[in-house]
mmCIF file of C-alpha atoms in Angstrom:
data_model
loop_
_atom_site.group_PDB
_atom_site.id
_atom_site.type_symbol
_atom_site.label_atom_id
_atom_site.label_comp_id
_atom_site.label_asym_id
_atom_site.label_seq_id
_atom_site.Cartn_x
_atom_site.Cartn_y
_atom_site.Cartn_z
ATOM 1 C CA UNK A 1 -116.345 -116.288 118.144
ATOM 2 C CA UNK A 2 -113.872 -115.686 114.944
ATOM 3 C CA UNK A 3 -117.436 -115.366 112.338
ATOM 4 C CA UNK A 4 -118.626 -111.961 114.674
ATOM 5 C CA UNK A 5 -114.345 -110.957 114.904
ATOM 6 C CA UNK A 6 -113.269 -111.661 111.431
ATOM 7 C CA UNK A 7 -116.466 -111.698 108.921
ATOM 8 C CA UNK A 8 -115.813 -108.665 107.954
ATOM 9 C CA UNK A 9 -112.789 -108.884 106.392
ATOM 10 C CA UNK A 10 -113.091 -111.739 104.885
ATOM 11 C CA UNK A 11 -116.420 -110.547 103.565
ATOM 12 C CA UNK A 12 -114.217 -106.895 102.024
ATOM 13 C CA UNK A 13 -111.535 -109.305 100.931
ATOM 14 C CA UNK A 14 -113.628 -111.860 99.492
ATOM 15 C CA UNK A 15 -115.192 -108.481 97.508
ATOM 16 C CA UNK A 16 -112.461 -106.911 95.835
ATOM 17 C CA UNK A 17 -111.277 -110.338 94.848
ATOM 18 C CA UNK A 18 -114.344 -112.051 92.885
ATOM 19 C CA UNK A 19 -115.493 -108.139 92.401
ATOM 20 C CA UNK A 20 -119.486 -109.269 93.395
ATOM 21 C CA UNK A 21 -121.348 -109.385 96.487
ATOM 22 C CA UNK A 22 -123.431 -111.772 96.339
ATOM 23 C CA UNK A 23 -120.095 -114.387 95.470
ATOM 24 C CA UNK A 24 -118.106 -112.575 97.835
ATOM 25 C CA UNK A 25 -120.975 -113.219 100.766
ATOM 26 C CA UNK A 26 -121.416 -117.350 99.585
ATOM 27 C CA UNK A 27 -116.704 -117.175 100.197
ATOM 28 C CA UNK A 28 -117.252 -115.643 103.179
ATOM 29 C CA UNK A 29 -119.700 -118.245 104.387
ATOM 30 C CA UNK A 30 -117.647 -120.431 102.594
ATOM 31 C CA UNK A 31 -114.786 -120.050 104.525
ATOM 32 C CA UNK A 32 -116.827 -120.272 107.608
ATOM 33 C CA UNK A 33 -117.351 -123.299 107.362
ATOM 34 C CA UNK A 34 -114.213 -124.761 105.312
ATOM 35 C CA UNK A 35 -112.866 -123.261 108.918
ATOM 36 C CA UNK A 36 -115.351 -125.287 110.927
ATOM 37 C CA UNK A 37 -115.386 -128.370 109.423
ATOM 38 C CA UNK A 38 -111.661 -127.880 109.844
ATOM 39 C CA UNK A 39 -110.804 -126.620 112.680
ATOM 40 C CA UNK A 40 -109.608 -130.054 114.622
ATOM 41 C CA UNK A 41 -106.242 -129.224 112.086
ATOM 42 C CA UNK A 42 -105.566 -126.042 112.979
ATOM 43 C CA UNK A 43 -101.864 -126.315 114.465
ATOM 44 C CA UNK A 44 -101.743 -123.381 115.534
ATOM 45 C CA UNK A 45 -98.577 -122.763 113.940
ATOM 46 C CA UNK A 46 -99.821 -119.312 112.346
ATOM 47 C CA UNK A 47 -102.610 -116.266 113.758
ATOM 48 C CA UNK A 48 -106.609 -118.052 113.004
ATOM 49 C CA UNK A 49 -107.028 -114.214 110.702
ATOM 50 C CA UNK A 50 -104.099 -115.520 108.614
ATOM 51 C CA UNK A 51 -105.562 -119.432 107.934
ATOM 52 C CA UNK A 52 -109.426 -117.648 107.037
ATOM 53 C CA UNK A 53 -107.847 -114.962 104.777
ATOM 54 C CA UNK A 54 -105.692 -118.626 102.740
ATOM 55 C CA UNK A 55 -109.479 -120.345 102.752
ATOM 56 C CA UNK A 56 -110.652 -117.605 101.295
ATOM 57 C CA UNK A 57 -108.369 -116.061 98.960
ATOM 58 C CA UNK A 58 -108.209 -119.543 97.638
ATOM 59 C CA UNK A 59 -111.686 -119.940 97.673
ATOM 60 C CA UNK A 60 -111.749 -116.962 95.302
ATOM 61 C CA UNK A 61 -109.647 -117.152 93.301
ATOM 62 C CA UNK A 62 -111.298 -121.011 92.797
ATOM 63 C CA UNK A 63 -114.279 -118.245 92.624
ATOM 64 C CA UNK A 64 -112.680 -116.409 89.306
ATOM 65 C CA UNK A 65 -111.701 -118.999 87.980
ATOM 66 C CA UNK A 66 -114.567 -120.823 87.923
ATOM 67 C CA UNK A 67 -116.558 -118.260 86.111
ATOM 68 C CA UNK A 68 -113.632 -117.578 83.838
ATOM 69 C CA UNK A 69 -113.554 -113.575 84.825
ATOM 70 C CA UNK A 70 -114.071 -111.380 81.966
ATOM 71 C CA UNK A 71 -112.452 -108.002 82.425
ATOM 72 C CA UNK A 72 -115.127 -105.462 81.712
ATOM 73 C CA UNK A 73 -115.127 -102.256 82.253
ATOM 74 C CA UNK A 74 -116.039 -101.854 86.272
ATOM 75 C CA UNK A 75 -119.583 -100.960 86.383
ATOM 76 C CA UNK A 76 -120.729 -97.402 87.690
ATOM 77 C CA UNK A 77 -122.145 -98.763 90.639
ATOM 78 C CA UNK A 78 -119.500 -100.283 92.176
ATOM 79 C CA UNK A 79 -118.946 -100.433 95.946
ATOM 80 C CA UNK A 80 -115.180 -100.486 95.705
ATOM 81 C CA UNK A 81 -115.580 -96.880 93.769
ATOM 82 C CA UNK A 82 -117.921 -95.748 96.648
ATOM 83 C CA UNK A 83 -115.396 -96.167 98.933
ATOM 84 C CA UNK A 84 -112.869 -95.226 97.259
ATOM 85 C CA UNK A 85 -114.707 -91.832 97.352
ATOM 86 C CA UNK A 86 -115.494 -91.747 101.268
ATOM 87 C CA UNK A 87 -111.432 -92.081 101.479
ATOM 88 C CA UNK A 88 -110.881 -88.819 99.152
ATOM 89 C CA UNK A 89 -113.381 -86.983 99.486
ATOM 90 C CA UNK A 90 -113.444 -83.714 101.265
ATOM 91 C CA UNK A 91 -114.639 -83.167 104.356
ATOM 92 C CA UNK A 92 -117.061 -79.838 103.891
ATOM 93 C CA UNK A 93 -118.710 -79.018 99.685
ATOM 94 C CA UNK A 94 -116.839 -79.299 97.136
ATOM 95 C CA UNK A 95 -117.374 -78.333 93.151
ATOM 96 C CA UNK A 96 -119.304 -80.375 91.193
ATOM 97 C CA UNK A 97 -116.060 -80.686 88.413
ATOM 98 C CA UNK A 98 -113.882 -82.372 91.173
ATOM 99 C CA UNK A 99 -116.406 -84.649 92.520
ATOM 100 C CA UNK A 100 -116.825 -85.025 88.739
ATOM 101 C CA UNK A 101 -113.048 -85.967 88.601
ATOM 102 C CA UNK A 102 -112.745 -88.052 91.573
ATOM 103 C CA UNK A 103 -115.969 -89.963 90.772
ATOM 104 C CA UNK A 104 -113.391 -91.359 87.090
ATOM 105 C CA UNK A 105 -110.262 -91.016 88.974
ATOM 106 C CA UNK A 106 -111.823 -93.956 90.861
ATOM 107 C CA UNK A 107 -114.022 -95.688 88.456
ATOM 108 C CA UNK A 108 -110.606 -95.908 86.270
ATOM 109 C CA UNK A 109 -108.197 -97.230 89.502
ATOM 110 C CA UNK A 110 -110.457 -100.041 89.606
ATOM 111 C CA UNK A 111 -110.589 -100.949 86.242
ATOM 112 C CA UNK A 112 -107.029 -100.597 86.420
ATOM 113 C CA UNK A 113 -107.238 -103.339 89.600
ATOM 114 C CA UNK A 114 -109.119 -105.672 88.001
ATOM 115 C CA UNK A 115 -106.082 -105.748 84.536
ATOM 116 C CA UNK A 116 -104.049 -106.952 87.358
ATOM 117 C CA UNK A 117 -102.861 -110.504 87.855
ATOM 118 C CA UNK A 118 -104.868 -112.745 90.590
ATOM 119 C CA UNK A 119 -101.511 -112.554 92.144
ATOM 120 C CA UNK A 120 -100.733 -109.548 91.962
ATOM 121 C CA UNK A 121 -104.342 -107.796 92.410
ATOM 122 C CA UNK A 122 -104.547 -110.893 95.711
ATOM 123 C CA UNK A 123 -101.302 -109.431 97.036
ATOM 124 C CA UNK A 124 -102.428 -105.467 96.972
ATOM 125 C CA UNK A 125 -105.408 -105.776 98.218
ATOM 126 C CA UNK A 126 -104.561 -107.753 101.332
ATOM 127 C CA UNK A 127 -100.909 -104.763 101.632
ATOM 128 C CA UNK A 128 -102.636 -101.937 100.809
ATOM 129 C CA UNK A 129 -106.271 -102.648 101.117
ATOM 130 C CA UNK A 130 -107.013 -104.445 103.937
ATOM 131 C CA UNK A 131 -103.123 -102.935 105.488
ATOM 132 C CA UNK A 132 -101.777 -106.503 106.442
ATOM 133 C CA UNK A 133 -97.478 -106.122 107.007
ATOM 134 C CA UNK A 134 -96.079 -107.910 104.357
ATOM 135 C CA UNK A 135 -95.260 -110.906 106.977
ATOM 136 C CA UNK A 136 -98.760 -111.731 107.940
ATOM 137 C CA UNK A 137 -99.147 -111.251 103.807
ATOM 138 C CA UNK A 138 -96.541 -113.852 103.082
ATOM 139 C CA UNK A 139 -98.707 -116.270 105.665
ATOM 140 C CA UNK A 140 -101.624 -115.847 104.021
ATOM 141 C CA UNK A 141 -100.153 -115.983 99.992
ATOM 142 C CA UNK A 142 -97.203 -118.727 101.309
ATOM 143 C CA UNK A 143 -95.078 -116.928 99.748
ATOM 144 C CA UNK A 144 -90.992 -115.076 100.946
ATOM 145 C CA UNK A 145 -91.541 -111.665 102.481
ATOM 146 C CA UNK A 146 -89.456 -110.237 99.621
ATOM 147 C CA UNK A 147 -92.011 -111.050 96.853
ATOM 148 C CA UNK A 148 -94.936 -109.893 98.733
ATOM 149 C CA UNK A 149 -92.910 -106.644 98.033
ATOM 150 C CA UNK A 150 -91.585 -107.118 95.172
ATOM 151 C CA UNK A 151 -95.635 -107.653 94.290
ATOM 152 C CA UNK A 152 -97.355 -104.632 95.864
ATOM 153 C CA UNK A 153 -93.891 -102.784 93.915
ATOM 154 C CA UNK A 154 -95.457 -103.683 90.290
ATOM 155 C CA UNK A 155 -98.934 -103.627 90.924
ATOM 156 C CA UNK A 156 -98.323 -99.885 91.861
ATOM 157 C CA UNK A 157 -96.621 -99.652 88.549
ATOM 158 C CA UNK A 158 -98.838 -100.993 86.729
ATOM 159 C CA UNK A 159 -101.362 -99.569 88.299
ATOM 160 C CA UNK A 160 -99.737 -95.878 87.685
ATOM 161 C CA UNK A 161 -98.851 -97.084 83.745
ATOM 162 C CA UNK A 162 -102.870 -97.696 83.543
ATOM 163 C CA UNK A 163 -103.508 -94.344 85.495
ATOM 164 C CA UNK A 164 -101.318 -92.861 82.756
ATOM 165 C CA UNK A 165 -102.846 -94.463 79.586
ATOM 166 C CA UNK A 166 -105.617 -93.029 80.669
ATOM 167 C CA UNK A 167 -105.254 -89.603 80.967
ATOM 168 C CA UNK A 168 -104.811 -89.178 84.833
ATOM 169 C CA UNK A 169 -101.435 -87.806 85.922
ATOM 170 C CA UNK A 170 -99.110 -86.817 89.157
ATOM 171 C CA UNK A 171 -102.856 -86.605 90.775
ATOM 172 C CA UNK A 172 -103.812 -89.897 90.661
#
């Protein structure tokens, strides 16, 4: 039941953190294996998804550390770009110039997210991409809600600076 309910969310979280589909699948699978192995230690003080997210975040960060992430530019076929374009694309038509500009902005945004520290990126993804509240994100990250709020603010500030340095102003 937990796998059916949370698998997509765990995969999406892992994908945003590790940035490759294969590694995100591995992290997702390992999250549920670890949760199953530790099920007897789950004390119920938090929601199951909070517990699973914490496992997924830890495994994702371990994956990043193990491969010593290089901060290369985002590949043009990055699925995150298509997801951003689907969210911002007008429902009807649109000219090619606008579509190209939106794609360039999406690539720059993904590149900017990738330049954030693991801590800021993880917090930003939990709150802004997955839509978790500060309280749930704080439980998952093991920090106060105020820290979550500061991290989101700081991540957004750094993204604005990054986008501005790439020529994207107010429209970004």
